[in-house]
Every structure is written in C-alpha cells, then in structure tokens.
C-alpha cells in the first residue's frame, strides 16, 4: 500500500525543547516538502528537497531544520528557536521537483507546544 | 516574491447552490494546481491547468485558467454536502524546475443541507 506516513498524529512538547517530526514515503518520489498550516491560513513552505542529500529553504525556514539522507525519509526538526511552533505540519512528496508534478500529502502531525 | 491571493476566505451556501473560488497571482504562472482538504484531513490533488485559457471539468467542478495565466477559478455547480472542505490553489512561476509552488490561503466551503 503506497503512500506517505507521518508520525505521530498528535505531539505535545514543552517550550524550549527540540522535536523531530517523521515523514516517510514509499512512492519512490524524488521530491519531498514540509508545510506548516495555521488556522485560516494556507500552506506555507518550510523546506523542500528535490534529491537525496540536498534541500532548500522555503518561505518560513527559520527555527526549523531538515535532513534528506534517504530517498524515502525527510524528517523535520522544530527547534527551540521557532517562536511559535504550535501548528499542523504537513509533509508531501512528488515524482520530481518542478511545476508539473502533483504533490501527495501525508496525514499531518499536529504539534502543540505547552 | 510571488504572491497568490485567493477569495473569498469563507463561503456558506445552501445545498444546491453554486460556489466559486478565485485565485489571483502577482506574477505570470507556468501552471496552477487545485487541491481539496476535507475537515480534519490533508490536501488532495484535484487538477492541474497549464495552457492559457484552459477549461477543465470534473463532473460538477469546472476549472479555468485565465488568458494571461495570472488567475484561475474553481466553480462547483449545485453543491452537495460532500463538497464541504477547503479548496486551495497552488501556483508555479519562473523556473519550472525550481521545485516550489505558492499556495493560496484557501476558500473554506460549508454547505447547509
């Protein structure tokens, strides 16, 4: 059964702690993306990767870090430097980077920082 | 940078009424994609428009791409309760291999039975 998995679905952390969100895909897609979604707002791009061992900052990368050591995996770390980390985080992938490929989204992780 | 504006932010309709959401870009787009996110769910790809003036239909949904490739619309005829959700457009411009799009803020549709 192919798709994108994100875990956990809900995550609670204390302020000041780093937290890593998991994203795995078995679609054999080259490109992967991380988005943040806040109520009443669209999807804002945090980081994206078009190929293993390479990634680029999106529009709101400050306070976040990523790695892309394997094609299937693109974990996102929310660091203590992120001033307002409570949000819904969505991971996506596409066959390749570039404009003509639809993005497939995972179910998301809802992060709450207390 | 590229901006994609989407209106309205919310739309409440009676079941059977029509619904339209509009997407406007500050720059010319190479293509535009539309996604639907059900309440509590994740965005799901609906369609992609590439050509100037392109019109595509999916049952009761009609998608249009403007002649100047700076705007797009999604029209739903005779809404049903299953149409509830948030509809997003995602625009791509510049280098088509650049790897990232810009999403609009979405239009949230509620349908009263």
Coordinates of C-alpha atoms in Angstrom, one line a residue:
Chain A
X1 CA 0.0 0.0 0.0
X2 CA 1.9 3.1 -1.2
X3 CA 1.7 6.5 0.4
X4 CA 3.2 8.9 2.8
X5 CA 3.2 8.4 6.6
X6 CA 3.7 10.9 9.2
X7 CA 4.1 10.2 12.9
X8 CA 2.9 10.9 15.4
X9 CA -0.5 12.3 14.6
X10 CA -0.5 14.4 17.7
X11 CA 2.6 15.7 19.5
X12 CA 2.9 17.7 22.7
X13 CA 6.2 19.3 23.8
X14 CA 7.3 21.7 26.4
X15 CA 8.6 25.1 25.4
X16 CA 12.3 25.1 24.8
X17 CA 12.5 21.5 23.6
X18 CA 13.5 20.5 20.1
X19 CA 11.2 18.0 18.5
X20 CA 11.5 15.9 15.3
X21 CA 8.6 15.0 13.1
X22 CA 8.8 12.0 10.9
X23 CA 7.9 11.7 7.2
X24 CA 8.3 8.5 5.2
X25 CA 7.2 7.8 1.6
X26 CA 7.2 4.5 -0.4
X27 CA 6.1 6.1 -3.6
X28 CA 9.7 6.3 -5.0
X29 CA 9.3 10.1 -5.3
X30 CA 12.4 12.2 -5.6
X31 CA 11.0 15.4 -4.2
X32 CA 9.7 16.0 -0.7
X33 CA 8.3 19.0 1.1
X34 CA 7.3 20.3 4.5
X35 CA 4.5 22.7 5.0
X36 CA 3.1 24.4 8.0
X37 CA -0.7 25.2 8.3
X38 CA -2.2 27.6 10.7
X39 CA -6.0 28.2 11.2
X40 CA -7.4 30.4 8.4
X41 CA -4.1 30.4 6.5
X42 CA -2.8 28.4 3.6
X43 CA 0.1 26.1 3.4
X44 CA 3.4 27.8 4.0
X45 CA 6.5 26.0 2.7
X46 CA 9.2 25.3 5.3
X47 CA 11.8 23.3 3.4
X48 CA 11.9 21.2 0.3
X49 CA 14.2 18.6 -1.2
X50 CA 14.5 17.6 -4.8
X51 CA 17.1 14.9 -4.3
X52 CA 18.8 13.0 -1.6
X53 CA 21.4 14.9 0.4
X54 CA 20.1 18.2 -0.9
X55 CA 17.4 20.6 0.4
X56 CA 16.4 24.2 0.1
X57 CA 14.8 26.7 2.4
X58 CA 11.2 27.6 1.8
X59 CA 9.4 30.7 2.8
X60 CA 9.5 30.2 6.6
X61 CA 12.6 28.1 7.3
X62 CA 13.7 30.0 10.4
X63 CA 13.7 27.8 13.5
X64 CA 13.4 24.6 11.5
X65 CA 16.0 22.1 10.2
X66 CA 15.7 19.0 7.9
X67 CA 17.8 16.2 6.6
X68 CA 17.5 14.0 3.5
X69 CA 19.8 11.1 3.9
X70 CA 17.5 8.6 2.3
X71 CA 15.1 9.0 -0.6
X72 CA 12.2 7.7 1.5
X73 CA 12.7 9.9 4.5
X74 CA 12.6 13.7 5.2
X75 CA 12.4 14.4 8.9
X76 CA 11.7 17.9 10.2
X77 CA 13.1 19.2 13.5
X78 CA 11.3 22.1 15.1
X79 CA 14.0 23.8 17.2
X80 CA 13.6 25.9 20.3
X81 CA 14.4 28.9 18.1
X82 CA 11.0 28.6 16.4
X83 CA 9.0 31.3 18.2
X84 CA 5.5 30.0 17.6
X85 CA 5.8 26.2 16.8
X86 CA 2.2 25.1 17.6
X87 CA 0.7 24.3 14.2
X88 CA -0.4 21.5 11.9
X89 CA 2.6 20.2 9.9
X90 CA 2.1 18.5 6.5
X91 CA 4.7 16.5 4.6
X92 CA 4.3 16.0 0.8
X93 CA 6.1 14.3 -2.0
X94 CA 6.1 14.4 -5.8
X95 CA 7.7 12.4 -8.5
X96 CA 10.2 15.1 -9.1
X97 CA 10.6 18.7 -8.2
X98 CA 9.3 21.2 -10.7
X99 CA 5.9 22.5 -11.6
X100 CA 4.2 19.7 -13.4
X101 CA 4.0 17.2 -10.7
X102 CA 1.2 16.9 -8.3
X103 CA 2.0 16.7 -4.6
X104 CA 0.8 13.8 -2.4
X105 CA 0.3 14.8 1.2
X106 CA 0.7 12.8 4.4
X107 CA -2.0 12.8 7.1
X108 CA -0.1 15.5 9.1
X109 CA 1.2 16.0 12.6
X110 CA -0.5 18.4 15.0
X111 CA 2.2 19.8 17.2
X112 CA 1.3 21.6 20.4
X113 CA 3.9 23.3 22.5
X114 CA 2.9 24.0 26.1
Chain B
X1 CA 8.3 37.2 -4.1
X2 CA 5.4 35.5 -5.8
X3 CA 2.0 36.0 -4.1
X4 CA -1.1 34.1 -4.6
X5 CA -4.4 35.6 -3.3
X6 CA -7.5 33.5 -3.0
X7 CA -11.0 34.8 -2.4
X8 CA -13.3 34.5 -0.7
X9 CA -11.9 33.1 2.5
X10 CA -15.2 31.5 3.6
X11 CA -18.3 30.7 1.7
X12 CA -21.5 29.4 3.2
X13 CA -24.1 28.0 0.7
X14 CA -27.4 26.1 0.8
X15 CA -27.2 22.7 -0.7
X16 CA -27.9 23.0 -4.4
X17 CA -26.5 26.5 -4.8
X18 CA -23.4 27.1 -6.9
X19 CA -19.9 28.0 -5.5
X20 CA -16.9 29.8 -7.0
X21 CA -13.4 30.5 -5.6
X22 CA -10.9 32.7 -7.3
X23 CA -7.2 32.6 -7.3
X24 CA -5.0 35.6 -8.4
X25 CA -1.3 35.7 -8.8
X26 CA 1.1 38.7 -8.7
X27 CA 3.2 37.0 -11.4
X28 CA 2.5 35.0 -14.6
X29 CA 2.2 31.3 -13.8
X30 CA 3.5 28.4 -15.7
X31 CA 0.7 26.3 -14.3
X32 CA -1.7 26.1 -11.4
X33 CA -2.9 23.2 -9.3
X34 CA -6.1 22.8 -7.2
X35 CA -6.3 20.8 -4.0
X36 CA -9.2 20.0 -1.7
X37 CA -8.8 19.5 2.1
X38 CA -11.7 17.9 4.0
X39 CA -12.2 19.0 7.6
X40 CA -9.5 17.3 9.7
X41 CA -7.8 15.8 6.6
X42 CA -4.9 16.6 4.3
X43 CA -4.9 18.3 0.9
X44 CA -5.7 16.0 -2.1
X45 CA -4.8 16.9 -5.6
X46 CA -7.8 17.8 -7.9
X47 CA -6.4 19.0 -11.1
X48 CA -3.7 20.9 -13.0
X49 CA -4.1 23.7 -15.6
X50 CA -1.2 24.5 -17.9
X51 CA -2.5 26.3 -21.0
X52 CA -3.7 29.9 -21.3
X53 CA -7.5 30.0 -21.3
X54 CA -7.7 26.3 -20.4
X55 CA -11.0 24.9 -19.1
X56 CA -11.3 21.5 -17.5
X57 CA -14.4 19.8 -16.0
X58 CA -14.7 17.1 -13.4
X59 CA -18.4 16.2 -13.0
X60 CA -19.9 19.3 -11.2
X61 CA -16.5 21.0 -10.9
X62 CA -15.2 23.4 -13.6
X63 CA -11.7 24.8 -13.5
X64 CA -10.5 27.7 -15.6
X65 CA -7.1 29.3 -16.2
X66 CA -7.0 32.9 -17.3
X67 CA -5.8 34.0 -20.7
X68 CA -2.9 35.9 -19.0
X69 CA -2.1 32.9 -16.8
X70 CA -2.3 35.1 -13.7
X71 CA -5.7 33.9 -12.4
X72 CA -7.8 30.8 -12.1
X73 CA -11.2 29.8 -10.8
X74 CA -13.0 26.7 -9.5
X75 CA -16.7 26.6 -9.9
X76 CA -19.0 24.0 -8.3
X77 CA -22.5 23.6 -9.7
X78 CA -25.3 22.5 -7.4
X79 CA -23.2 22.0 -4.3
X80 CA -23.6 18.8 -2.2
X81 CA -22.7 18.2 1.4
X82 CA -19.8 16.1 0.2
X83 CA -18.3 19.3 -1.3
X84 CA -17.5 20.6 2.2
X85 CA -13.9 21.5 2.8
X86 CA -11.2 24.0 2.0
X87 CA -10.1 24.5 -1.6
X88 CA -6.5 25.6 -2.3
X89 CA -4.8 26.8 -5.5
X90 CA -1.1 26.4 -5.9
X91 CA 0.7 28.4 -8.4
X92 CA 4.1 27.8 -10.1
X93 CA 6.1 30.5 -11.8
X94 CA 9.5 31.2 -13.1
X95 CA 11.8 28.2 -13.5
X96 CA 9.6 25.2 -13.8
X97 CA 12.3 23.1 -12.3
X98 CA 12.7 25.4 -9.3
X99 CA 10.8 23.0 -7.2
X100 CA 8.3 25.0 -5.2
X101 CA 4.9 26.5 -5.6
X102 CA 3.0 29.1 -3.7
X103 CA -0.4 28.1 -2.1
X104 CA -3.3 30.5 -1.7
X105 CA -4.8 30.8 1.7
X106 CA -7.8 28.7 0.6
X107 CA -11.5 29.1 0.5
X108 CA -13.5 27.1 3.1
X109 CA -16.8 25.9 1.9
X110 CA -19.7 25.0 4.2
X111 CA -22.9 23.5 2.8
X112 CA -26.2 23.6 4.7
X113 CA -28.4 20.7 3.9

